[in-house]
Short mmCIF file of C-alpha atoms in Angstrom, two decimals:
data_model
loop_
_atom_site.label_atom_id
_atom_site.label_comp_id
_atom_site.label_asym_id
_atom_site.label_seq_id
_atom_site.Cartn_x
_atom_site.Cartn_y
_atom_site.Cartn_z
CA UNK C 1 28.51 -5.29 71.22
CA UNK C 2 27.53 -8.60 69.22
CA UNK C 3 25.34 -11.31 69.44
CA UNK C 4 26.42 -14.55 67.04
CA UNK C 5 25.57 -17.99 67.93
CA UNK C 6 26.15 -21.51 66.60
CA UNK C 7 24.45 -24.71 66.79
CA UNK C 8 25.81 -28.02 66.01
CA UNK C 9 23.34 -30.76 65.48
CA UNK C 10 23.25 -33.85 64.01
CA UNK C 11 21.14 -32.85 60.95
CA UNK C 12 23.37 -29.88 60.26
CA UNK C 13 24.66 -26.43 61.57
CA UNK C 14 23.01 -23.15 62.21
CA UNK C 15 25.10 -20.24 62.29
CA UNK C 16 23.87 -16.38 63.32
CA UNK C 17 25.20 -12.97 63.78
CA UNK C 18 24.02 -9.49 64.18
CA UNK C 19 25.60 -6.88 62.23
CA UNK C 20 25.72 -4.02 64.98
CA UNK C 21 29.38 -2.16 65.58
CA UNK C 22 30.15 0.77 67.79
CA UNK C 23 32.75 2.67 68.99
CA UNK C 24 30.66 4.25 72.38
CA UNK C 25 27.44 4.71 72.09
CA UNK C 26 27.27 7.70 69.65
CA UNK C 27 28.97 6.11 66.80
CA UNK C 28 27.00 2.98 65.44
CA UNK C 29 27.40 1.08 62.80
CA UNK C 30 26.91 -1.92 60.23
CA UNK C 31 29.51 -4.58 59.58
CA UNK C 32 29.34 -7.79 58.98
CA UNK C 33 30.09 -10.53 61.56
CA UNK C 34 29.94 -13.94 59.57
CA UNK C 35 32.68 -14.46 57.27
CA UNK C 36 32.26 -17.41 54.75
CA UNK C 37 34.47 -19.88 52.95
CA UNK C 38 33.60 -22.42 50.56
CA UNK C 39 34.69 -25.05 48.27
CA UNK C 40 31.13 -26.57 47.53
CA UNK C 41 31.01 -30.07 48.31
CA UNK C 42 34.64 -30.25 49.73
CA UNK C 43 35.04 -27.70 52.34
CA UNK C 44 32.86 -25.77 54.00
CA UNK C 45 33.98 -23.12 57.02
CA UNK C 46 32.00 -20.46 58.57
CA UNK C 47 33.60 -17.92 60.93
CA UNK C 48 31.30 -15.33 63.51
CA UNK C 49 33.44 -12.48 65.25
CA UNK C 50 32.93 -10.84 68.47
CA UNK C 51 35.28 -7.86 69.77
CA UNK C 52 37.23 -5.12 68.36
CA UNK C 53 36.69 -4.38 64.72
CA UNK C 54 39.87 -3.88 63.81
CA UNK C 55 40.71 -7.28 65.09
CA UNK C 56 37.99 -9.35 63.17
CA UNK C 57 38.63 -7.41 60.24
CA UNK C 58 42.61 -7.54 60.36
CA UNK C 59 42.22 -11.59 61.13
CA UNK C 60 39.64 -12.29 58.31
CA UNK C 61 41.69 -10.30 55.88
CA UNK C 62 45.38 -12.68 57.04
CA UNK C 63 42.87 -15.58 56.58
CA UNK C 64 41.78 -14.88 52.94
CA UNK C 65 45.53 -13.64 51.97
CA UNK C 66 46.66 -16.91 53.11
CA UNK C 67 43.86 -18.52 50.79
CA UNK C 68 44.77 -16.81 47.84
CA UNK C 69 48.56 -17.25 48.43
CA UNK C 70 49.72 -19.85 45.95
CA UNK C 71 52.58 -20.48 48.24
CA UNK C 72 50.33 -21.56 50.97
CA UNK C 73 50.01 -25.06 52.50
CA UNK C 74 48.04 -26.94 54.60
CA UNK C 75 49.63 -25.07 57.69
CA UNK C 76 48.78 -21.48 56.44
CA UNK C 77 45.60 -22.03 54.64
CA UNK C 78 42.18 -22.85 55.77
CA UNK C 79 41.00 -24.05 53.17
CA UNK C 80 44.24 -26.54 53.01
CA UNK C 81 44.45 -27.57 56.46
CA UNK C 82 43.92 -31.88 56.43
CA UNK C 83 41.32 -31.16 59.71
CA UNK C 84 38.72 -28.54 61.34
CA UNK C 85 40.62 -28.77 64.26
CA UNK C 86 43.76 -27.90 62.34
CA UNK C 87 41.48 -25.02 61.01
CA UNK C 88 40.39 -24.26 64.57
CA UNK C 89 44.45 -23.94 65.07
CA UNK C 90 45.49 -21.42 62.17
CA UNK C 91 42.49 -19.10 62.94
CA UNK C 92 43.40 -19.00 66.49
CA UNK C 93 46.97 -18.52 66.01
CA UNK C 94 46.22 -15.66 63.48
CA UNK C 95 43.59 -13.93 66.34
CA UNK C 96 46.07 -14.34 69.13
CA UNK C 97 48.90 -12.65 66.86
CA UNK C 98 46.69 -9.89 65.33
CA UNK C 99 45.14 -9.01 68.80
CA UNK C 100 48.89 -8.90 69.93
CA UNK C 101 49.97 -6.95 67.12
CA UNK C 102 47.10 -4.12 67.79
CA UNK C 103 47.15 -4.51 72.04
CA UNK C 104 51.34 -3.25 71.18
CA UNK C 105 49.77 -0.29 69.33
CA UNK C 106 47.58 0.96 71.43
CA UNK C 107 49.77 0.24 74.32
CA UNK C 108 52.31 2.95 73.01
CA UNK C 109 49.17 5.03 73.38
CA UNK C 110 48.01 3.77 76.75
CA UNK C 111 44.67 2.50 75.38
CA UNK C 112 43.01 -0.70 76.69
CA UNK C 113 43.59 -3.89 75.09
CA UNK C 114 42.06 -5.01 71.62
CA UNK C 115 40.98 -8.90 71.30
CA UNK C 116 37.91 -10.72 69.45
CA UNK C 117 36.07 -14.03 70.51
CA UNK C 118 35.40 -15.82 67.16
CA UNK C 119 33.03 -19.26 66.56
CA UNK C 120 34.04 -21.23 63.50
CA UNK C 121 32.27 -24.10 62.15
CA UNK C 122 32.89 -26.25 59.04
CA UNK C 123 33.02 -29.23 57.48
CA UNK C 124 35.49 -31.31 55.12
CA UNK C 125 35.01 -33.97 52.74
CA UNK C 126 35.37 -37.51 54.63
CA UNK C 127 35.06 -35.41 58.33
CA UNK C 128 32.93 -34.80 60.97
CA UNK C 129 31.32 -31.46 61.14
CA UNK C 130 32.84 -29.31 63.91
CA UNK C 131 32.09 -25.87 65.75
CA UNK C 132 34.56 -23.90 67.99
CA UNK C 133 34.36 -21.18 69.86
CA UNK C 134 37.95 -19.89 69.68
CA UNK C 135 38.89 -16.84 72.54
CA UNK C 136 40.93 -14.37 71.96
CA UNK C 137 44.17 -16.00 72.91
CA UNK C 138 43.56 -18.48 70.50
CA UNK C 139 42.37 -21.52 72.00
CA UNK C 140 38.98 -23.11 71.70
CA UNK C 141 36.51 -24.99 72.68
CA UNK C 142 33.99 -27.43 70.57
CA UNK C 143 30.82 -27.93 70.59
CA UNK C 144 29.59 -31.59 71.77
CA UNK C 145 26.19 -33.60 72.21
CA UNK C 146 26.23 -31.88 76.04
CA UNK C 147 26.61 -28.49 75.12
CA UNK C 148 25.72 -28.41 70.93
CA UNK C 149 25.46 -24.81 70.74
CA UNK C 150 28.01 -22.08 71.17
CA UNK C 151 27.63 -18.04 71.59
CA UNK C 152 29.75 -15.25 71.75
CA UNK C 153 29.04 -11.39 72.49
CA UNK C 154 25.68 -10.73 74.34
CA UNK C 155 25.11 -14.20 74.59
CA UNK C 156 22.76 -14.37 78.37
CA UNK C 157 19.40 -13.01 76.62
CA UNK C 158 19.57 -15.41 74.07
CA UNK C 159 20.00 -18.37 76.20
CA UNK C 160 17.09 -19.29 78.38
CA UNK C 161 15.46 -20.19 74.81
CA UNK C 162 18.18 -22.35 73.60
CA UNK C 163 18.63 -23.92 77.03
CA UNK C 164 15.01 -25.20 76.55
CA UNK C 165 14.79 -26.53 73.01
CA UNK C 166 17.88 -27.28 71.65
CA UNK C 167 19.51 -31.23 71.82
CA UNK C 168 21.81 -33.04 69.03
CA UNK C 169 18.51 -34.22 67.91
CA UNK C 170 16.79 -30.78 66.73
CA UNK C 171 15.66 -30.34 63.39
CA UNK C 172 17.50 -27.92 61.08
CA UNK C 173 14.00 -26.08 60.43
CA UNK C 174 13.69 -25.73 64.64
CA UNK C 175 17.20 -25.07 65.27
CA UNK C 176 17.12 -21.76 62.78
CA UNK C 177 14.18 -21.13 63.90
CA UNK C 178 15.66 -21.43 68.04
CA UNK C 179 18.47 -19.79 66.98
CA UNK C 180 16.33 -16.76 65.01
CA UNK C 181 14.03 -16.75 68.79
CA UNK C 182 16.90 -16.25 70.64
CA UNK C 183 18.49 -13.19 68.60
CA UNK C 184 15.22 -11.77 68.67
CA UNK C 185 14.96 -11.72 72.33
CA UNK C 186 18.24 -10.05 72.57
CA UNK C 187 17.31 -7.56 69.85
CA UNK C 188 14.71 -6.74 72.35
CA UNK C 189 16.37 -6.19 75.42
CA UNK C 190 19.61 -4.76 74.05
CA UNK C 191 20.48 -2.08 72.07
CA UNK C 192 24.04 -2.67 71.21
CA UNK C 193 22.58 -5.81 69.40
CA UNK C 194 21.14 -4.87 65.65
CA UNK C 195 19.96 -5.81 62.43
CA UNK C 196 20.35 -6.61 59.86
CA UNK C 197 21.20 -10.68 60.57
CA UNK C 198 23.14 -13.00 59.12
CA UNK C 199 22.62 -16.27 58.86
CA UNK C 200 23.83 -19.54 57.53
CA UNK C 201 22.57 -23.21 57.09
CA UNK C 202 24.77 -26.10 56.17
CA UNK C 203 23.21 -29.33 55.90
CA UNK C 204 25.37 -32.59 57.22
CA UNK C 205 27.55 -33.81 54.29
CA UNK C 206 27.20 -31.50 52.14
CA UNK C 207 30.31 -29.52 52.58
CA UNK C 208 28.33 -26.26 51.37
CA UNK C 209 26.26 -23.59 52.68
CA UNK C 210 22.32 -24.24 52.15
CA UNK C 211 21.01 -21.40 53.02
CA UNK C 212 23.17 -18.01 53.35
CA UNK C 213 20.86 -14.76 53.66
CA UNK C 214 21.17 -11.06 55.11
CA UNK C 215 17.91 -10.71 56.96
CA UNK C 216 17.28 -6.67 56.74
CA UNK C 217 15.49 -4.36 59.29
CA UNK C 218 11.80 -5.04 58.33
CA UNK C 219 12.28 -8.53 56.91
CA UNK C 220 8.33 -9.22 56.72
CA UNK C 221 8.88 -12.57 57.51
CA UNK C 222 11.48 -11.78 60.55
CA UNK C 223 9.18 -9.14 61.88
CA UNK C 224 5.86 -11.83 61.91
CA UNK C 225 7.89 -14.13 64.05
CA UNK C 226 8.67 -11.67 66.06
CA UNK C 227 5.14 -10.44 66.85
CA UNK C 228 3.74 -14.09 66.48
CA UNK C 229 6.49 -14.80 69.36
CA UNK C 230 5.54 -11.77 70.98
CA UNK C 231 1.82 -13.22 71.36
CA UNK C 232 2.34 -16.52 72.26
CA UNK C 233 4.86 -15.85 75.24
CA UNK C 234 2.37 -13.61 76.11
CA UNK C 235 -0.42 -16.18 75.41
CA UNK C 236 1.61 -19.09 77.60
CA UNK C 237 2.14 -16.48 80.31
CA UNK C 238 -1.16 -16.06 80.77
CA UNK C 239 -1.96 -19.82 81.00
CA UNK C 240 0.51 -20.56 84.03
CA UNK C 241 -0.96 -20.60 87.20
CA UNK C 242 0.74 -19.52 90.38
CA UNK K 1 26.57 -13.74 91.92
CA UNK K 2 22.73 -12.87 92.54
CA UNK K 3 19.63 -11.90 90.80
CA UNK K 4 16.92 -9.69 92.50
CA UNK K 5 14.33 -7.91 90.88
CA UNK K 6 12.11 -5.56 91.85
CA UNK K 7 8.48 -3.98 90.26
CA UNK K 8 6.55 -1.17 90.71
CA UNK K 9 2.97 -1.45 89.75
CA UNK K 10 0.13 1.05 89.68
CA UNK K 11 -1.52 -1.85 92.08
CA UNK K 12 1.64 -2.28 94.30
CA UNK K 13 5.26 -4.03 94.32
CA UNK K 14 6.75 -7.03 94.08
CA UNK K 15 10.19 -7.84 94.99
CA UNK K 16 12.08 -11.13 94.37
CA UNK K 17 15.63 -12.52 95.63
CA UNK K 18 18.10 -15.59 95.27
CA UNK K 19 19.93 -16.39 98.20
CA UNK K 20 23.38 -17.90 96.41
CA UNK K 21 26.42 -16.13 97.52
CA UNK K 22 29.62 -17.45 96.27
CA UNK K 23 33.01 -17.24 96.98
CA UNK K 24 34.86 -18.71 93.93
CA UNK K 25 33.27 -21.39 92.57
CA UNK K 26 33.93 -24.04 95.24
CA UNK K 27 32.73 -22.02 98.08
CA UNK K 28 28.99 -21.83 97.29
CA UNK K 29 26.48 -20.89 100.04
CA UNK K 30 23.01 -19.63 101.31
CA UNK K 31 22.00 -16.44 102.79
CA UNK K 32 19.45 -14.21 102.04
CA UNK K 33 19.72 -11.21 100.11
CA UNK K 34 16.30 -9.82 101.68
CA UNK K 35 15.99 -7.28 104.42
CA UNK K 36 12.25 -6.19 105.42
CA UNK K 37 11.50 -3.11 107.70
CA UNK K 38 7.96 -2.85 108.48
CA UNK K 39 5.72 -0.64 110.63
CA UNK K 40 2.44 -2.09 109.57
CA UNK K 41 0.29 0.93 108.32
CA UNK K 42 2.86 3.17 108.19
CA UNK K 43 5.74 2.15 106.62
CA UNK K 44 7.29 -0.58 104.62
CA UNK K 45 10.71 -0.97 103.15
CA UNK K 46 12.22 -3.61 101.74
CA UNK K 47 15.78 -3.68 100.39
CA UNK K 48 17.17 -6.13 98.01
CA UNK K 49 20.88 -6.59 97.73
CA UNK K 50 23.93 -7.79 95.04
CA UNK K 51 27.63 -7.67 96.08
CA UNK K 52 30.18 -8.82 98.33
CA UNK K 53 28.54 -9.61 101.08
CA UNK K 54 30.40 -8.21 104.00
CA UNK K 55 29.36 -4.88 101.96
CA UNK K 56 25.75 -5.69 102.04
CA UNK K 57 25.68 -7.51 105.60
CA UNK K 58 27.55 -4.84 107.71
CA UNK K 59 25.22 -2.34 105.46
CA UNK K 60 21.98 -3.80 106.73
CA UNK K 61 23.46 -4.05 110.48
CA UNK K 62 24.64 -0.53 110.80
CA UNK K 63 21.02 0.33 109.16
CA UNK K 64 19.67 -1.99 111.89
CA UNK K 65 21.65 -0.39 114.58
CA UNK K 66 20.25 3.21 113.34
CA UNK K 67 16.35 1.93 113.56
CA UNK K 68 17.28 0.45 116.97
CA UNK K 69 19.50 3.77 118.37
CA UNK K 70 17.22 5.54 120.80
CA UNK K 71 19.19 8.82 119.59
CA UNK K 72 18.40 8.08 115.90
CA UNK K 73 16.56 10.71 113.91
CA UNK K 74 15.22 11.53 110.51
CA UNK K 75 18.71 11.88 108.93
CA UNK K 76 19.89 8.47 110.48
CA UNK K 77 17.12 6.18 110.46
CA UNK K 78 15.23 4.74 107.60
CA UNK K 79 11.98 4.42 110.02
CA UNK K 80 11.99 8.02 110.46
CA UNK K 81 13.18 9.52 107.59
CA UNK K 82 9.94 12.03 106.13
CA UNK K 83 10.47 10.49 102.38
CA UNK K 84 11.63 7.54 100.63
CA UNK K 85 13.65 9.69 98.90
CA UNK K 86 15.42 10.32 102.03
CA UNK K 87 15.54 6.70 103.11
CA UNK K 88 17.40 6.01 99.34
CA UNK K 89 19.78 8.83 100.14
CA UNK K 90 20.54 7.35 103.45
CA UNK K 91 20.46 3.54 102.49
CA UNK K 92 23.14 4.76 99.80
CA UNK K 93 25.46 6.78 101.77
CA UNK K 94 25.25 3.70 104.58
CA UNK K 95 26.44 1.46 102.10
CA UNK K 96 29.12 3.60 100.31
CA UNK K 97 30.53 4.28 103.66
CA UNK K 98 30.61 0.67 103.97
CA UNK K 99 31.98 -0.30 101.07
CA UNK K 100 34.92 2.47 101.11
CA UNK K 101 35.60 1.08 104.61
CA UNK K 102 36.05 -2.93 103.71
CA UNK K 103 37.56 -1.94 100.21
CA UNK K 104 40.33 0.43 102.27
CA UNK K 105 40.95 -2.97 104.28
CA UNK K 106 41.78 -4.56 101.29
CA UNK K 107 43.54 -2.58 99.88
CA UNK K 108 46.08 -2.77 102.50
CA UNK K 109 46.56 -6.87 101.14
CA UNK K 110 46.29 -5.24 97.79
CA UNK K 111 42.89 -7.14 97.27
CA UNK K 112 40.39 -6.02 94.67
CA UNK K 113 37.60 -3.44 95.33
CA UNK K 114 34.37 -4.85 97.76
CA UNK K 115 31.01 -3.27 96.19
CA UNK K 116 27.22 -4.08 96.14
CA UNK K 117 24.59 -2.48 94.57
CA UNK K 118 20.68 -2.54 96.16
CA UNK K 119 17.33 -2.24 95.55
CA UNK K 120 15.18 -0.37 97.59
CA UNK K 121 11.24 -0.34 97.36
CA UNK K 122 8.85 1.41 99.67
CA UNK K 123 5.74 3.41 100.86
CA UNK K 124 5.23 5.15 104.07
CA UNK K 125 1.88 6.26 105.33
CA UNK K 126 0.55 9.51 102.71
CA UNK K 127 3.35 9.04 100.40
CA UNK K 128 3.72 6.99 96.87
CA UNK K 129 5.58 3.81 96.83
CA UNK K 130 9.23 4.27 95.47
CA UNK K 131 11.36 1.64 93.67
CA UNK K 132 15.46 2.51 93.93
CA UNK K 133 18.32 1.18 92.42
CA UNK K 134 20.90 2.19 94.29
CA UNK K 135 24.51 2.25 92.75
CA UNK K 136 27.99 1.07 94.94
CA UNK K 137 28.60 4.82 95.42
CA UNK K 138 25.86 5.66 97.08
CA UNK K 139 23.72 7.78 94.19
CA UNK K 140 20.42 6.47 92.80
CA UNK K 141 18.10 5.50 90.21
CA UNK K 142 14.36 5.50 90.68
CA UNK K 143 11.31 3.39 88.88
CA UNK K 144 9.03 5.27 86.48
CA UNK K 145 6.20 3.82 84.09
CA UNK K 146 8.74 3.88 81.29
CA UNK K 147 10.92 1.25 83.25
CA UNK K 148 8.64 -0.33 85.97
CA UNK K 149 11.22 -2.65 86.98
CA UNK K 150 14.87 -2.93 88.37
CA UNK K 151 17.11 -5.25 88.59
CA UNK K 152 20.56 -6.48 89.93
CA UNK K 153 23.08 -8.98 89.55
CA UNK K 154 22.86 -11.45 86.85
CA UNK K 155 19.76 -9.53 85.17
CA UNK K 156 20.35 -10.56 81.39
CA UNK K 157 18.53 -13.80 81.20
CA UNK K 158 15.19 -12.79 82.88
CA UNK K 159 14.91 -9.45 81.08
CA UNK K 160 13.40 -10.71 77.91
CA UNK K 161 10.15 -11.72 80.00
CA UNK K 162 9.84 -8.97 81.54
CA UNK K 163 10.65 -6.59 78.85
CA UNK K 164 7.55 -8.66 77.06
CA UNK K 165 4.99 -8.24 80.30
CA UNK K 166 5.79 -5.91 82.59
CA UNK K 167 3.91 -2.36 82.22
CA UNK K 168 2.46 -0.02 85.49
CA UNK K 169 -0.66 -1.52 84.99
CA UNK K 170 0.38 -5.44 85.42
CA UNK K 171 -1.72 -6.67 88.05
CA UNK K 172 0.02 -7.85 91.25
CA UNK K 173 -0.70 -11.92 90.23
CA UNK K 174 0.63 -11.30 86.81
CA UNK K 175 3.95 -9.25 88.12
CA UNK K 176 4.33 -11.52 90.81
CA UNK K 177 4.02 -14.19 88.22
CA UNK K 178 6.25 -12.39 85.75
CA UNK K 179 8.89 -11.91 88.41
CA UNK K 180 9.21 -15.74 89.37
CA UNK K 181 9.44 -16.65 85.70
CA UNK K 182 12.12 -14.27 85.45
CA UNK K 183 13.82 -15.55 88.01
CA UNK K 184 13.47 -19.22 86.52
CA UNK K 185 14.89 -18.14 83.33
CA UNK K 186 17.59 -17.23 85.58
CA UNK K 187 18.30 -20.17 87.37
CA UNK K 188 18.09 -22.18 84.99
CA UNK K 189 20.77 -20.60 82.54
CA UNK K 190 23.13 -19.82 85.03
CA UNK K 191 24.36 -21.90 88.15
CA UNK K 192 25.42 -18.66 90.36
CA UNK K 193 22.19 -18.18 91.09
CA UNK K 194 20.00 -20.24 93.31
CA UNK K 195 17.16 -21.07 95.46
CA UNK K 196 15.89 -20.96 97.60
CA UNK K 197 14.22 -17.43 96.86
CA UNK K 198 12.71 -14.48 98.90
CA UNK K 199 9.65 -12.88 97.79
CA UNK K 200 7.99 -9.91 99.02
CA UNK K 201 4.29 -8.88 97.64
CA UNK K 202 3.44 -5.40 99.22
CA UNK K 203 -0.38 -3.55 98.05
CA UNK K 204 -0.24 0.17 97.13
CA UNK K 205 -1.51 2.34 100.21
CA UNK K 206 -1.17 -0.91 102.55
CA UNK K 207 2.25 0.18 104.11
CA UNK K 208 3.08 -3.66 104.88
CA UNK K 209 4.02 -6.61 103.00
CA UNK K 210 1.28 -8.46 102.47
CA UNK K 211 2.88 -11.70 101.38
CA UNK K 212 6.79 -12.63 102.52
CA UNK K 213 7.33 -15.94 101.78
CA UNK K 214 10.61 -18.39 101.39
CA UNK K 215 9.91 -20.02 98.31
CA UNK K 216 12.24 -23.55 98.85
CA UNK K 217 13.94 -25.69 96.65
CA UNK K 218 11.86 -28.37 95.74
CA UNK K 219 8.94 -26.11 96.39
CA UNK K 220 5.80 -27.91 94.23
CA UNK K 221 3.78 -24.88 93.25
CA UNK K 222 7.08 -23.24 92.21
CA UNK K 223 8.61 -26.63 90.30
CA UNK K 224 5.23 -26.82 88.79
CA UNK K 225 4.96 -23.16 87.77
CA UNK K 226 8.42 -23.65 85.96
CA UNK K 227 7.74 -27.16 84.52
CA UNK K 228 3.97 -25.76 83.31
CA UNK K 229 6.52 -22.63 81.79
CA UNK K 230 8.66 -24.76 79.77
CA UNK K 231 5.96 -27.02 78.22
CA UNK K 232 4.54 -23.95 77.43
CA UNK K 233 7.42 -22.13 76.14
CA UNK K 234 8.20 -25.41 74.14
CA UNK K 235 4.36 -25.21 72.83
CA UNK K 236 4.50 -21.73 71.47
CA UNK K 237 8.04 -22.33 70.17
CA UNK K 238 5.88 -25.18 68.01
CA UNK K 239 3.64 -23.14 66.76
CA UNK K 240 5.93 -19.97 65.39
CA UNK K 241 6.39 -20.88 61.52
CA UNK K 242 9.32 -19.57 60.02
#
């Protein structure tokens, strides 16, 4: 399984993913989740997968050969396309069609069906920033001011902690750190969930990625908030009375 | 859905229950998911339960019917059954009869498959206490020190806490306290589940529940327990530097 999240706030977006992939339980392994794309200061898009590997992979790699085609246009290419939501669009149309593509393979082979849950968030030059959660048959759903955060994968550990502290209004510095909390409670209580992390930080306007870093098993930093977490749920638990 | 969880404590056990049954979304209701068989000083059983509920209702009545049967015997009625062990076995072939029953019904208007899944937690006079999970096909899973706790239903959002707290030794105020916060984590993050909530407090060697108690909506020491939670949750999410 997966755990990625998004958070769309005012200041900025935080984007997350684990790294864990298996095929059953016996065969575990590292890929990477967050794909990034970037033309600093004019387009910015980040894209978190969820679902069969050979899916997320198959999709990313249509995405990046449409990028480098010179024949593309702004109805192939991401990094062309005039809107997000016209991003939104091509990376859901190429999901739905690679899923459907790989489903007819492994339905000549009476296997179960293959399909990924993706978020993408980005921001052009001139536009709004924007965060989707696109499913597997392509469509999406965006983030608002209600609901500014968005999770795919294992997302129901994680929550309860976002549910609390997160609003349009959260700092950058409390929303990575919210959205750091929350993957390390699911770390916790599920094992299909697994560092290293990913994680990404765009600041509003910017149209670039702030802060883009691989957080490994053992990050001294990661692993103090962790503990220091660890002690003051503990702590707070101890101070409710019932 | 449903969340009940259940903990078994070097001190004693503490079991904890929504009452939100739904059928569909617009169909939302209240019954409770808590069954309590008690012969004070000699035996105490309490069952928790997650499912379709004509599974878990005509379960409980036919186990009813057995207590009440002046033929019943050791192999038919969880009263007088010589172990828990037996009462599990029994409690889980009950309710896989049942549910092979209803789902045969159904399947004649080619309806999905009716299932529930319990929890079962007792002591009877010279024995340990037992904690059960048992599974829609009648086999079972028992609490140990290396998992104190079991849960059903929607048991993804209130396993961080617990997973942080819980250990044999947890005193019977903090588990019961641990359990309710649990459970608020729950209802909180997801709308299928909902008060009010059963709770059941029994003492090891006491062979009755020592506190049963209907916690309401509304309730004040509960609202204030949660509010007191999230203040504090929001505190110690202040503190963690990262």
């Amino acid at each position: 399984m997966t755990y990625c999240v998004g958070l769309l706030l005012k200041a900025g977006m935080v984007l997350l993913s684990d790294t864990r992939t298996n095929a059953g339980l016996d065969n575990i392994s590292t890929y990477k989740k967050m794909y990034t794309f970037e033309d600093p200061g004019e387009r910015v898009i980040v894209i978190l997968t969820a679902g069969s590997l050979s899916v997320t992979q198959t999709t990313m790699a249509r995405l990046q050969e449409a990028i480098e085609d010179p024949d593309s246009d702004e109805n192939s290419s991401i990094m062309k396309a005039r809107t997000l939501l016209k991003v939104a669009d091509i990376v859901g149309a190429c999901l739905a069609d690679v899923a459907s593509d790989i489903t007819e393979k492994l339905g000549r082979h009476r296997q179960a069906m293959a399909s990924a849950t993706l978020i993408m968030g980005g921001q052009r030059r001139g536009g709004e920033m924007r965060l989707f959660l696109i499913y597997p048959e392509g469509n999406h759903i965006e983030a608002t001011a209600d609901t500014p955060f968005l999770q795919v994968g294992e997302h129901k550990y994680g929550k309860p902690i976002l549910d609390r502290v997160v609003t349009p209004d959260t700092s950058l510095t409390d929303a990575r750190k919210a959205a750091l909390l929350s993957m390390d409670s699911t770390l916790r209580s599920n094992l299909s969930v697994g560092m290293p992390l990913d994680l990404a930080v765009i600041r509003e306007g910017d149209c670039r990625i702030d802060e883009n870093r691989r957080i490994e098993q053992g990050d001294p930093v990661f692993a103090e908030m962790s503990q220091a977490w660890s002690a003051a749920l503990r702590d707070a638990f101890g101070k409710i009375l019932i």
